[in-house]
Tab-separated table of C-alpha atoms in Angstrom:
chain	number	residue	atom	x	y	z
X	1	MET	CA	11.603	6.687	-3.701
X	2	ASP	CA	14.028	9.595	-3.943
X	3	GLU	CA	13.809	13.387	-3.762
X	4	TRP	CA	12.110	13.510	-7.174
X	5	THR	CA	9.479	10.809	-6.732
X	6	ARG	CA	8.760	10.768	-2.985
X	7	PRO	CA	5.091	11.666	-2.261
X	8	ASP	CA	4.460	15.039	-0.665
X	9	PRO	CA	1.576	14.600	1.831
X	10	PHE	CA	1.178	18.374	2.082
X	11	ARG	CA	0.551	18.861	-1.650
X	12	MET	CA	-1.430	15.806	-2.657
X	13	ALA	CA	-4.820	15.105	-4.198
X	14	LEU	CA	-6.825	11.920	-4.656
X	15	LEU	CA	-8.018	10.848	-8.099
X	16	THR	CA	-10.829	8.300	-8.202
X	17	ILE	CA	-11.104	7.026	-11.751
X	18	ASP	CA	-14.288	5.566	-13.257
X	19	ILE	CA	-15.641	4.150	-10.010
X	20	GLN	CA	-19.133	4.327	-11.457
X	21	ARG	CA	-22.104	2.028	-10.929
X	22	GLU	CA	-21.967	0.817	-14.542
X	23	PHE	CA	-18.883	-1.225	-13.684
X	24	GLN	CA	-20.318	-2.759	-10.513
X	25	PRO	CA	-22.195	-6.103	-10.359
X	26	GLY	CA	-25.849	-5.751	-11.369
X	27	PHE	CA	-25.160	-3.361	-14.243
X	28	PRO	CA	-24.381	-4.238	-17.900
X	29	SER	CA	-20.600	-3.839	-17.622
X	30	GLY	CA	-20.397	-4.970	-14.007
X	31	ARG	CA	-17.726	-7.365	-12.847
X	32	SER	CA	-16.725	-8.690	-9.443
X	33	ASP	CA	-13.120	-7.486	-9.886
X	34	ASN	CA	-14.330	-3.894	-9.824
X	35	ALA	CA	-16.476	-4.486	-6.754
X	36	THR	CA	-13.523	-5.811	-4.748
X	37	ALA	CA	-11.615	-2.540	-5.191
X	38	VAL	CA	-14.471	-0.286	-4.040
X	39	PRO	CA	-14.137	-0.719	-0.229
X	40	ALA	CA	-10.464	0.275	-0.244
X	41	ALA	CA	-11.134	3.164	-2.633
X	42	ALA	CA	-13.960	4.350	-0.385
X	43	GLU	CA	-11.727	4.229	2.687
X	44	VAL	CA	-9.033	6.300	0.987
X	45	THR	CA	-11.702	8.774	-0.110
X	46	ARG	CA	-13.032	9.129	3.434
X	47	ALA	CA	-9.515	9.706	4.753
X	48	PHE	CA	-8.922	12.510	2.257
X	49	ARG	CA	-12.348	14.003	2.988
X	50	ASN	CA	-11.828	13.927	6.747
X	51	ALA	CA	-8.435	15.591	6.321
X	52	GLY	CA	-9.856	18.290	4.051
X	53	LYS	CA	-7.508	17.280	1.224
X	54	PRO	CA	-8.545	17.557	-2.452
X	55	ILE	CA	-10.558	14.761	-4.044
X	56	ILE	CA	-11.260	14.674	-7.776
X	57	HIS	CA	-13.630	12.059	-9.154
X	58	ILE	CA	-13.018	11.296	-12.838
X	59	VAL	CA	-15.960	9.872	-14.818
X	60	ARG	CA	-16.854	8.663	-18.310
X	61	LEU	CA	-20.083	9.500	-20.144
X	62	TYR	CA	-21.092	8.277	-23.595
X	63	LEU	CA	-23.497	10.144	-25.852
X	64	PRO	CA	-26.059	7.941	-27.653
X	65	ASP	CA	-24.463	8.671	-31.048
X	66	ALA	CA	-21.026	7.608	-29.686
X	67	SER	CA	-19.475	10.825	-30.983
X	68	ASN	CA	-17.488	11.318	-27.773
X	69	ALA	CA	-16.353	7.690	-27.434
X	70	ASP	CA	-13.072	6.003	-28.231
X	71	LEU	CA	-13.085	4.408	-31.692
X	72	CYS	CA	-12.805	0.958	-30.106
X	73	ARG	CA	-16.042	1.552	-28.159
X	74	ARG	CA	-18.254	3.113	-30.832
X	75	SER	CA	-19.653	-0.080	-32.362
X	76	ARG	CA	-20.652	-1.378	-28.942
X	77	ILE	CA	-22.398	1.861	-27.999
X	78	LEU	CA	-24.250	2.147	-31.297
X	79	SER	CA	-25.337	-1.484	-31.493
X	80	GLY	CA	-25.764	-2.523	-27.874
X	81	PRO	CA	-27.654	-1.375	-24.786
X	82	PRO	CA	-26.835	2.133	-23.467
X	83	ILE	CA	-23.653	2.390	-21.420
X	84	LEU	CA	-22.757	5.326	-19.153
X	85	ALA	CA	-25.533	7.372	-20.721
X	86	PRO	CA	-25.712	10.945	-19.389
X	87	GLY	CA	-28.324	11.160	-16.636
X	88	SER	CA	-28.564	7.399	-16.130
X	89	GLU	CA	-28.253	5.652	-12.792
X	90	SER	CA	-25.415	3.512	-14.134
X	91	SER	CA	-23.305	6.594	-14.883
X	92	GLN	CA	-23.374	7.770	-11.271
X	93	ILE	CA	-20.390	7.422	-8.951
X	94	ALA	CA	-20.543	4.439	-6.594
X	95	GLN	CA	-22.413	5.534	-3.488
X	96	GLU	CA	-19.630	4.400	-1.169
X	97	LEU	CA	-17.421	7.207	-2.484
X	98	LEU	CA	-19.920	10.064	-2.307
X	99	PRO	CA	-19.979	12.729	0.415
X	100	LEU	CA	-23.802	12.548	0.382
X	101	PRO	CA	-26.152	9.949	-1.166
X	102	SER	CA	-28.017	12.751	-2.949
X	103	VAL	CA	-25.039	13.749	-5.123
X	104	VAL	CA	-25.677	13.180	-8.844
X	105	LEU	CA	-23.635	14.056	-11.897
X	106	ASP	CA	-24.437	17.365	-13.567
X	107	HIS	CA	-23.881	15.867	-16.996
X	108	HIS	CA	-24.616	19.093	-18.862
X	109	LEU	CA	-21.866	20.909	-16.936
X	110	LEU	CA	-19.443	18.007	-17.162
X	111	LEU	CA	-19.873	17.394	-20.881
X	112	SER	CA	-19.296	21.098	-21.541
X	113	GLY	CA	-15.890	20.857	-19.830
X	114	GLY	CA	-16.941	22.259	-16.482
X	115	VAL	CA	-15.860	21.117	-13.033
X	116	GLN	CA	-18.682	20.066	-10.709
X	117	VAL	CA	-18.247	20.996	-7.043
X	118	ILE	CA	-19.669	18.433	-4.610
X	119	GLY	CA	-17.883	19.371	-1.388
X	120	PRO	CA	-15.495	21.875	0.244
X	121	ALA	CA	-12.516	20.214	-1.474
X	122	GLU	CA	-14.217	17.721	-3.767
X	123	TRP	CA	-14.970	17.876	-7.491
X	124	ILE	CA	-16.044	15.801	-10.490
X	125	ILE	CA	-14.437	15.997	-13.946
X	126	TYR	CA	-15.545	14.205	-17.119
X	127	LYS	CA	-12.977	12.695	-19.463
X	128	PRO	CA	-13.646	11.707	-23.090
X	129	ARG	CA	-10.866	9.096	-23.354
X	130	PHE	CA	-8.873	6.622	-21.235
X	131	GLY	CA	-6.553	9.273	-19.772
X	132	SER	CA	-7.846	11.764	-17.226
X	133	PHE	CA	-5.710	14.602	-18.619
X	134	TYR	CA	-6.770	14.328	-22.270
X	135	LYS	CA	-8.938	17.343	-23.198
X	136	THR	CA	-9.976	17.903	-19.564
X	137	PRO	CA	-9.420	20.724	-17.038
X	138	LEU	CA	-7.593	18.358	-14.670
X	139	GLU	CA	-4.041	19.646	-15.201
X	140	ARG	CA	-5.100	23.252	-14.682
X	141	HIS	CA	-7.204	22.315	-11.661
X	142	LEU	CA	-4.312	20.487	-9.981
X	143	ALA	CA	-1.986	23.416	-10.660
X	144	GLU	CA	-4.450	25.857	-9.111
X	145	LEU	CA	-4.574	23.659	-6.014
X	146	GLY	CA	-0.779	23.552	-5.803
X	147	VAL	CA	-0.769	19.760	-6.102
X	148	ASN	CA	2.450	17.904	-6.925
X	149	THR	CA	1.386	14.407	-5.796
X	150	ILE	CA	-1.597	12.362	-6.920
X	151	VAL	CA	-2.972	9.273	-5.228
X	152	VAL	CA	-4.764	7.007	-7.705
X	153	VAL	CA	-7.634	4.574	-7.156
X	154	GLY	CA	-10.038	3.338	-9.790
X	155	SER	CA	-11.529	0.826	-12.158
X	156	ASN	CA	-9.696	-1.395	-14.608
X	157	PHE	CA	-5.967	-0.742	-14.394
X	158	PRO	CA	-5.141	-1.782	-17.984
X	159	ASN	CA	-7.222	1.091	-19.350
X	160	CYS	CA	-8.007	4.340	-17.550
X	161	PRO	CA	-5.896	4.219	-14.349
X	162	ARG	CA	-2.835	3.081	-16.315
X	163	THR	CA	-3.221	5.765	-18.992
X	164	THR	CA	-3.821	8.452	-16.361
X	165	ILE	CA	-0.717	7.430	-14.419
X	166	TYR	CA	1.454	7.689	-17.519
X	167	GLU	CA	-0.049	11.094	-18.339
X	168	ALA	CA	0.674	12.245	-14.774
X	169	SER	CA	4.257	11.010	-15.031
X	170	GLU	CA	4.696	13.019	-18.237
X	171	ARG	CA	3.617	16.084	-16.266
X	172	ASP	CA	6.213	15.503	-13.527
X	173	LEU	CA	3.687	14.645	-10.858
X	174	ARG	CA	4.594	12.316	-8.009
X	175	ILE	CA	2.296	9.309	-7.994
X	176	VAL	CA	0.976	6.826	-5.452
X	177	ALA	CA	-1.054	3.838	-6.644
X	178	VAL	CA	-3.169	2.215	-3.928
X	179	THR	CA	-2.847	-1.353	-5.134
X	180	ASP	CA	-5.957	-2.885	-3.540
X	181	ALA	CA	-8.091	0.077	-4.623
X	182	ILE	CA	-7.339	-0.335	-8.351
X	183	SER	CA	-9.137	-3.199	-10.053
X	184	LEU	CA	-7.217	-5.626	-12.297
X	185	LEU	CA	-3.828	-4.390	-11.066
X	186	ASP	CA	-1.562	-7.450	-10.961
X	187	HIS	CA	2.113	-8.080	-10.188
X	188	ARG	CA	3.172	-7.314	-13.743
X	189	GLY	CA	1.321	-4.002	-13.639
X	190	ILE	CA	2.915	-3.079	-10.322
X	191	CYS	CA	6.394	-3.796	-11.714
X	192	GLU	CA	5.592	-1.633	-14.728
X	193	LEU	CA	4.512	1.283	-12.554
X	194	GLU	CA	7.438	1.013	-10.164
X	195	ALA	CA	9.774	1.216	-13.171
X	196	ILE	CA	8.507	4.748	-13.863
X	197	GLY	CA	8.759	5.893	-10.239
X	198	VAL	CA	5.239	5.169	-8.991
X	199	LEU	CA	4.923	4.199	-5.332
X	200	CYS	CA	2.677	1.119	-5.280
X	201	ILE	CA	1.371	0.329	-1.794
X	202	PRO	CA	-1.781	-1.240	-0.326
X	203	LEU	CA	-4.446	0.691	1.548
X	204	LYS	CA	-3.049	0.286	5.062
X	205	LYS	CA	0.442	1.461	4.126
X	206	ALA	CA	-0.976	4.311	2.055
X	207	LEU	CA	-2.968	5.633	5.005
X	208	GLU	CA	0.029	5.309	7.332
X	209	LEU	CA	2.307	7.148	4.892
X	210	LEU	CA	-0.073	9.885	3.792
X	211	PHE	CA	-1.854	10.474	7.120
X	212	PRO	CA	0.800	9.889	9.814
X	213	HIS	CA	-0.394	10.123	13.409
């Protein structure tokens, strides 16, 4: 870390990416790898919430006609069982990350490009592709908050967390990846991220760095 990449704990926000029930065991796309990252992601989320620091949950939703899906996903959506359907239980954020169990996605607001408020400094944003900045209000929202550092946790590093991190780097944001709170992040992925100035640290070190006593 140097003066350009060092995290700024006074101007940081947490991004939780696609930590939705669809990807947890018991649902069609569920896998144990995703489940193992949830406890650490939930602990980071609670730390941000307790400190009153911004939390932005990023989610995916797929319309039944697949018109808002990546080209590589359209055949699966059209021919298989519903996945991340608006209003479904599987599309909801994992309960461990929510401020209240009663919180549900306002899919009409989210699909129209709106930002759903679920707490004093906590929001939900829908993204139509792998990256959280692509055709979303995220960049503007972070700028309005005065954020220059993002802390990333989420599901399936090779896809959405990875793409989001590269998009954030292109926007000159400082980035922390909480390694045990991002599923499928391996040594090769960590080396890749460190090469572009991302601070990759496990949960315990992240909490010590970002919330010093």
